[in-house]
Amino acid sequence: METTSSKFTKTGPLLIILAAFLWSLDGFLRQSLYSLPSTLIVFLEHVLGFIVTLPFLIKLWPNLKKITKTDWFSVLWVAFLGGVLGTVFFTKALGLVGYIDLSVVILLQKLQPIFAITLAIIILKEKPSHRYWWYVIVALIGGYLVTFKNFLPNLSHDSATLFAALLAIGAAFAWGSSTVFGRKALNNIDFKLLTSIRFGLTSIILIPVLFLLNTASNISQINSQQWGALIAIVFSTGLVAVFIYYAGLRSTRASIATICEMFWPVSAIFLDFFINRVILSPSQILGAILLLYAIYKISRNQNIVKAEA
């Protein structure tokens, strides 16, 4: 049974779209962190985020004993795959392409919905209607056109770029599955508490990883500009975006949420235009129109997806 807080509303998808917009700023904010190990970046942004959410954890501490083993499994899945693996894979992929050719990394946006929808059907017993699948096809085509100017990926065959693509696929599964398990956890856990637990657990999981990879010592080499970037990430694309995302996900079906998340590549190309003066191709404009159309139609009516859980 779903709690009253999980009642599906039109506000939920809008909050997820807002979170997706914030995520589109991530590549720009991380450019000054190029020299730092990806695991260290992820660790620090989660530690800083956890510190900010401590008041929520303290206030909602009694609720921890109400969390079932099944819900703890969902929380651990989200913390490890969504918080650690997904973010590390994504950050490492950005580093491999020099934080410049982002198109190969945004490949994950093409695969993430497929992973999320498949798992939502299996785990959450969601039942998308025929109309929903039509919008998914439109969204995937739009997302592809948005990412690749000339219809084909501009992939070089060097090992770094190919490895970045594999990491992007890994991030797609990690984040796609985290959408489903996050939605499952939110049936019984307050979104503020889930956010705090996720950031705390992710920080703890990464501590031994830092020492195994011998990257903990790099903290002393972080300059003031990089600390500023980390703090900016926490209060925009990191903690704040996740907080807004969970606030929206608690009242949004996972199959709907994963399509709303595709607002990220649309926002990213327009930011690229305004910040880097990168001209949009006709195919990208067409893709943006298709993607926005699909997101609009799906977000307006969550009844096109039914569910037992």
Short mmCIF file of C-alpha atoms in Angstrom, two decimals, residues 1-308:
data_model
loop_
_atom_site.label_atom_id
_atom_site.label_comp_id
_atom_site.label_asym_id
_atom_site.label_seq_id
_atom_site.Cartn_x
_atom_site.Cartn_y
_atom_site.Cartn_z
CA MET A 1 0.00 0.00 0.00
CA GLU A 2 1.16 3.51 -0.78
CA THR A 3 1.13 6.20 1.85
CA THR A 4 -0.90 9.36 1.51
CA SER A 5 2.29 11.27 0.76
CA SER A 6 2.77 9.09 -2.32
CA LYS A 7 -0.48 10.23 -3.93
CA PHE A 8 0.21 10.95 -7.58
CA THR A 9 -0.06 14.62 -8.55
CA LYS A 10 0.82 16.95 -11.43
CA THR A 11 3.33 18.76 -9.19
CA GLY A 12 5.59 15.70 -8.92
CA PRO A 13 6.64 15.62 -12.60
CA LEU A 14 7.26 19.39 -12.54
CA LEU A 15 9.67 19.01 -9.62
CA ILE A 16 11.52 16.24 -11.47
CA ILE A 17 11.80 18.48 -14.53
CA LEU A 18 13.25 21.22 -12.30
CA ALA A 19 15.79 18.74 -10.88
CA ALA A 20 16.71 17.70 -14.43
CA PHE A 21 17.36 21.34 -15.30
CA LEU A 22 19.73 21.64 -12.35
CA TRP A 23 21.54 18.44 -13.41
CA SER A 24 22.15 19.99 -16.83
CA LEU A 25 24.40 22.55 -15.11
CA ASP A 26 26.62 19.78 -13.75
CA GLY A 27 29.07 19.55 -16.64
CA PHE A 28 29.77 23.28 -16.46
CA LEU A 29 30.27 23.34 -12.68
CA ARG A 30 32.65 20.35 -12.71
CA GLN A 31 35.10 21.77 -15.26
CA SER A 32 37.44 23.17 -12.59
CA LEU A 33 37.50 19.75 -10.87
CA TYR A 34 39.15 18.06 -13.85
CA SER A 35 42.41 17.36 -11.97
CA LEU A 36 40.74 15.63 -9.00
CA PRO A 37 39.96 11.88 -8.79
CA SER A 38 36.28 11.19 -9.51
CA THR A 39 35.83 9.19 -6.29
CA LEU A 40 37.12 12.11 -4.23
CA ILE A 41 34.75 14.55 -5.95
CA VAL A 42 31.76 12.29 -5.30
CA PHE A 43 32.82 11.71 -1.68
CA LEU A 44 33.21 15.40 -0.87
CA GLU A 45 29.94 16.49 -2.48
CA HIS A 46 28.11 13.79 -0.52
CA VAL A 47 29.83 14.61 2.78
CA LEU A 48 29.01 18.30 2.35
CA GLY A 49 25.46 17.40 1.36
CA PHE A 50 25.06 15.11 4.37
CA ILE A 51 26.19 17.88 6.72
CA VAL A 52 23.50 20.16 5.28
CA THR A 53 20.81 17.47 5.73
CA LEU A 54 21.78 16.56 9.31
CA PRO A 55 18.89 18.61 10.80
CA PHE A 56 16.42 16.43 8.83
CA LEU A 57 18.09 13.23 10.05
CA ILE A 58 18.02 14.40 13.68
CA LYS A 59 14.37 15.47 13.47
CA LEU A 60 13.24 12.26 11.76
CA TRP A 61 15.56 9.90 13.67
CA PRO A 62 12.66 7.99 15.36
CA ASN A 63 11.40 7.03 11.89
CA LEU A 64 14.54 4.96 11.22
CA LYS A 65 13.24 2.06 13.32
CA LYS A 66 10.11 1.93 11.15
CA ILE A 67 12.11 1.19 8.00
CA THR A 68 11.69 -2.45 6.94
CA LYS A 69 14.45 -4.74 5.62
CA THR A 70 12.98 -4.42 2.13
CA ASP A 71 13.09 -0.64 2.33
CA TRP A 72 16.67 -0.72 3.66
CA PHE A 73 17.62 -2.80 0.63
CA SER A 74 16.09 -0.14 -1.62
CA VAL A 75 17.91 2.63 0.27
CA LEU A 76 21.26 0.79 0.04
CA TRP A 77 20.69 0.20 -3.68
CA VAL A 78 20.05 3.90 -4.22
CA ALA A 79 23.07 4.91 -2.09
CA PHE A 80 25.51 2.47 -3.71
CA LEU A 81 24.37 2.47 -7.34
CA GLY A 82 22.78 5.91 -7.57
CA GLY A 83 25.09 7.72 -5.20
CA VAL A 84 28.41 5.92 -5.71
CA LEU A 85 28.62 3.94 -8.95
CA GLY A 86 26.39 6.13 -11.11
CA THR A 87 28.05 9.38 -10.06
CA VAL A 88 31.59 7.95 -10.18
CA PHE A 89 30.98 6.44 -13.63
CA PHE A 90 29.51 9.71 -14.88
CA THR A 91 32.28 11.89 -13.42
CA LYS A 92 34.98 9.51 -14.72
CA ALA A 93 33.37 9.54 -18.18
CA LEU A 94 33.39 13.35 -18.19
CA GLY A 95 37.06 13.28 -17.23
CA LEU A 96 37.95 10.88 -20.05
CA VAL A 97 36.50 13.24 -22.65
CA GLY A 98 38.11 16.25 -20.97
CA TYR A 99 34.76 17.76 -19.88
CA ILE A 100 34.47 19.05 -23.46
CA ASP A 101 32.90 16.49 -25.81
CA LEU A 102 29.91 15.74 -23.60
CA SER A 103 27.80 14.06 -26.31
CA VAL A 104 29.28 10.62 -25.71
CA VAL A 105 28.56 10.88 -21.99
CA ILE A 106 24.97 12.01 -22.54
CA LEU A 107 24.47 8.66 -24.27
CA LEU A 108 23.32 7.55 -20.83
CA GLN A 109 20.16 9.62 -21.29
CA LYS A 110 19.22 7.38 -24.23
CA LEU A 111 19.50 4.16 -22.22
CA GLN A 112 18.51 5.21 -18.71
CA PRO A 113 14.74 5.30 -19.45
CA ILE A 114 14.89 1.80 -20.94
CA PHE A 115 16.47 0.41 -17.77
CA ALA A 116 14.08 2.36 -15.53
CA ILE A 117 10.89 1.42 -17.41
CA THR A 118 11.85 -2.27 -17.57
CA LEU A 119 12.56 -2.41 -13.83
CA ALA A 120 9.43 -0.37 -13.01
CA ILE A 121 7.33 -2.99 -14.79
CA ILE A 122 9.10 -5.88 -13.04
CA ILE A 123 9.57 -4.47 -9.52
CA LEU A 124 6.81 -1.88 -9.09
CA LYS A 125 4.30 -3.74 -11.30
CA GLU A 126 3.65 -0.57 -13.28
CA LYS A 127 1.48 -1.08 -16.35
CA PRO A 128 2.12 1.52 -19.07
CA SER A 129 -0.70 2.05 -21.57
CA HIS A 130 -0.28 1.88 -25.36
CA ARG A 131 -0.36 5.68 -25.45
CA TYR A 132 2.55 5.83 -23.02
CA TRP A 133 4.76 3.70 -25.29
CA TRP A 134 4.06 6.05 -28.18
CA TYR A 135 5.32 9.00 -26.14
CA VAL A 136 8.39 6.99 -25.04
CA ILE A 137 9.32 6.37 -28.69
CA VAL A 138 8.88 10.08 -29.45
CA ALA A 139 11.02 10.98 -26.40
CA LEU A 140 13.83 8.58 -27.31
CA ILE A 141 13.94 9.84 -30.91
CA GLY A 142 13.90 13.42 -29.65
CA GLY A 143 16.64 12.70 -27.12
CA TYR A 144 18.82 11.13 -29.80
CA LEU A 145 18.38 14.09 -32.18
CA VAL A 146 19.10 16.54 -29.37
CA THR A 147 22.41 14.89 -28.55
CA PHE A 148 23.81 14.29 -32.02
CA LYS A 149 23.87 17.19 -34.46
CA ASN A 150 24.37 15.18 -37.64
CA PHE A 151 22.19 12.21 -36.70
CA LEU A 152 25.22 10.01 -35.95
CA PRO A 153 27.35 10.00 -32.77
CA ASN A 154 30.68 11.77 -33.20
CA LEU A 155 32.60 8.96 -31.54
CA SER A 156 36.32 8.73 -31.98
CA HIS A 157 37.76 5.24 -31.76
CA ASP A 158 40.37 6.00 -29.14
CA SER A 159 40.23 3.84 -26.04
CA ALA A 160 39.40 6.76 -23.72
CA THR A 161 36.25 7.69 -25.64
CA LEU A 162 35.09 4.09 -25.93
CA PHE A 163 35.67 3.55 -22.20
CA ALA A 164 33.72 6.75 -21.50
CA ALA A 165 30.80 5.28 -23.48
CA LEU A 166 30.90 2.07 -21.41
CA LEU A 167 30.95 4.11 -18.21
CA ALA A 168 27.98 6.10 -19.51
CA ILE A 169 26.04 2.86 -20.03
CA GLY A 170 26.97 1.78 -16.49
CA ALA A 171 25.73 5.11 -15.15
CA ALA A 172 22.52 4.65 -17.15
CA PHE A 173 21.77 1.36 -15.40
CA ALA A 174 22.81 2.69 -11.98
CA TRP A 175 20.61 5.79 -12.19
CA GLY A 176 17.76 4.10 -14.05
CA SER A 177 17.48 1.38 -11.42
CA SER A 178 17.84 3.99 -8.65
CA THR A 179 14.75 5.76 -9.96
CA VAL A 180 12.78 2.55 -9.43
CA PHE A 181 14.22 1.62 -6.04
CA GLY A 182 13.99 5.25 -4.89
CA ARG A 183 10.31 5.28 -5.83
CA LYS A 184 9.81 2.02 -3.94
CA ALA A 185 11.53 3.38 -0.81
CA LEU A 186 9.44 6.57 -0.90
CA ASN A 187 6.28 4.51 -0.35
CA ASN A 188 7.23 4.35 3.34
CA ILE A 189 10.11 6.79 3.90
CA ASP A 190 9.89 10.59 4.11
CA PHE A 191 11.75 12.14 1.16
CA LYS A 192 13.80 14.41 3.46
CA LEU A 193 14.93 11.41 5.50
CA LEU A 194 15.71 9.40 2.35
CA THR A 195 17.85 12.26 1.01
CA SER A 196 19.85 12.47 4.24
CA ILE A 197 20.29 8.68 4.50
CA ARG A 198 21.41 8.45 0.88
CA PHE A 199 24.07 11.15 1.26
CA GLY A 200 25.25 9.69 4.57
CA LEU A 201 25.47 6.08 3.37
CA THR A 202 27.17 7.10 0.13
CA SER A 203 29.81 8.99 2.13
CA ILE A 204 30.43 5.96 4.37
CA ILE A 205 30.65 3.55 1.42
CA LEU A 206 33.24 5.76 -0.28
CA ILE A 207 35.62 6.04 2.71
CA PRO A 208 37.32 2.63 2.21
CA VAL A 209 37.29 3.20 -1.57
CA LEU A 210 39.29 6.41 -1.13
CA PHE A 211 41.95 4.64 0.91
CA LEU A 212 42.08 1.60 -1.39
CA LEU A 213 42.68 3.89 -4.37
CA ASN A 214 45.01 6.10 -2.32
CA THR A 215 43.10 9.25 -3.27
CA ALA A 216 42.26 10.56 0.22
CA SER A 217 45.53 12.50 0.35
CA ASN A 218 44.41 14.59 -2.63
CA ILE A 219 42.12 16.58 -0.33
CA SER A 220 45.09 18.74 0.70
CA GLN A 221 45.65 19.70 -2.95
CA ILE A 222 42.18 21.16 -3.49
CA ASN A 223 42.40 24.90 -4.14
CA SER A 224 39.88 27.59 -3.20
CA GLN A 225 38.33 27.64 -6.68
CA GLN A 226 37.70 23.89 -6.52
CA TRP A 227 36.20 24.14 -3.01
CA GLY A 228 33.92 26.85 -4.37
CA ALA A 229 32.87 24.56 -7.23
CA LEU A 230 32.13 21.73 -4.79
CA ILE A 231 29.98 23.97 -2.61
CA ALA A 232 28.20 25.28 -5.71
CA ILE A 233 27.47 21.69 -6.78
CA VAL A 234 26.01 20.84 -3.36
CA PHE A 235 23.61 23.77 -3.48
CA SER A 236 22.55 23.26 -7.09
CA THR A 237 23.18 20.09 -9.08
CA GLY A 238 23.97 17.89 -6.07
CA LEU A 239 22.02 17.92 -2.82
CA VAL A 240 19.42 20.51 -3.83
CA ALA A 241 18.65 18.73 -7.11
CA VAL A 242 18.32 15.34 -5.37
CA PHE A 243 16.13 16.90 -2.66
CA ILE A 244 13.81 18.39 -5.28
CA TYR A 245 13.90 15.14 -7.25
CA TYR A 246 12.78 12.99 -4.30
CA ALA A 247 10.10 15.54 -3.42
CA GLY A 248 8.75 15.01 -6.93
CA LEU A 249 9.36 11.26 -7.14
CA ARG A 250 7.23 10.53 -4.07
CA SER A 251 4.15 11.55 -6.09
CA THR A 252 5.25 10.37 -9.54
CA ARG A 253 5.29 6.93 -11.10
CA ALA A 254 8.80 5.72 -11.95
CA SER A 255 7.88 5.23 -15.63
CA ILE A 256 6.72 8.86 -15.76
CA ALA A 257 9.70 10.16 -13.79
CA THR A 258 12.31 8.65 -16.10
CA ILE A 259 10.84 10.47 -19.12
CA CYS A 260 10.66 13.77 -17.21
CA GLU A 261 14.37 13.32 -16.40
CA MET A 262 15.04 13.58 -20.14
CA PHE A 263 14.54 17.33 -19.83
CA TRP A 264 18.24 17.26 -18.88
CA PRO A 265 19.69 16.94 -22.43
CA VAL A 266 17.24 19.56 -23.77
CA SER A 267 18.31 22.00 -21.09
CA ALA A 268 21.99 21.09 -21.61
CA ILE A 269 22.06 21.97 -25.32
CA PHE A 270 20.37 25.32 -24.72
CA LEU A 271 22.80 26.11 -21.91
CA ASP A 272 25.62 25.12 -24.27
CA PHE A 273 24.22 27.62 -26.77
CA PHE A 274 23.97 30.50 -24.28
CA ILE A 275 27.22 29.80 -22.40
CA ASN A 276 29.55 28.37 -25.07
CA ARG A 277 27.82 29.87 -28.14
CA VAL A 278 27.43 26.40 -29.67
CA ILE A 279 24.96 26.74 -32.55
CA LEU A 280 22.05 24.30 -32.54
CA SER A 281 21.50 22.27 -35.71
CA PRO A 282 18.01 21.88 -37.26
CA SER A 283 17.95 18.25 -36.09
CA GLN A 284 18.67 19.33 -32.50
CA ILE A 285 15.86 21.86 -32.60
CA LEU A 286 13.51 19.18 -33.97
CA GLY A 287 14.69 16.78 -31.27
CA ALA A 288 14.07 19.36 -28.54
CA ILE A 289 10.53 19.93 -29.84
CA LEU A 290 9.79 16.18 -29.90
CA LEU A 291 11.27 15.65 -26.44
CA LEU A 292 9.44 18.58 -24.88
CA TYR A 293 6.19 17.40 -26.49
CA ALA A 294 6.59 13.88 -25.04
CA ILE A 295 7.52 15.20 -21.59
CA TYR A 296 4.56 17.59 -21.63
CA LYS A 297 2.04 14.90 -22.61
CA ILE A 298 3.34 12.32 -20.15
CA SER A 299 3.72 14.71 -17.20
CA ARG A 300 0.16 16.05 -17.60
CA ASN A 301 -1.54 12.69 -17.12
CA GLN A 302 -0.04 10.03 -14.87
CA ASN A 303 -3.05 7.80 -15.48
CA ILE A 304 -1.43 6.53 -18.69
CA VAL A 305 0.58 4.32 -16.32
CA LYS A 306 -1.22 2.12 -13.82
CA ALA A 307 0.44 0.31 -10.94
CA GLU A 308 -0.13 -2.16 -8.16
#
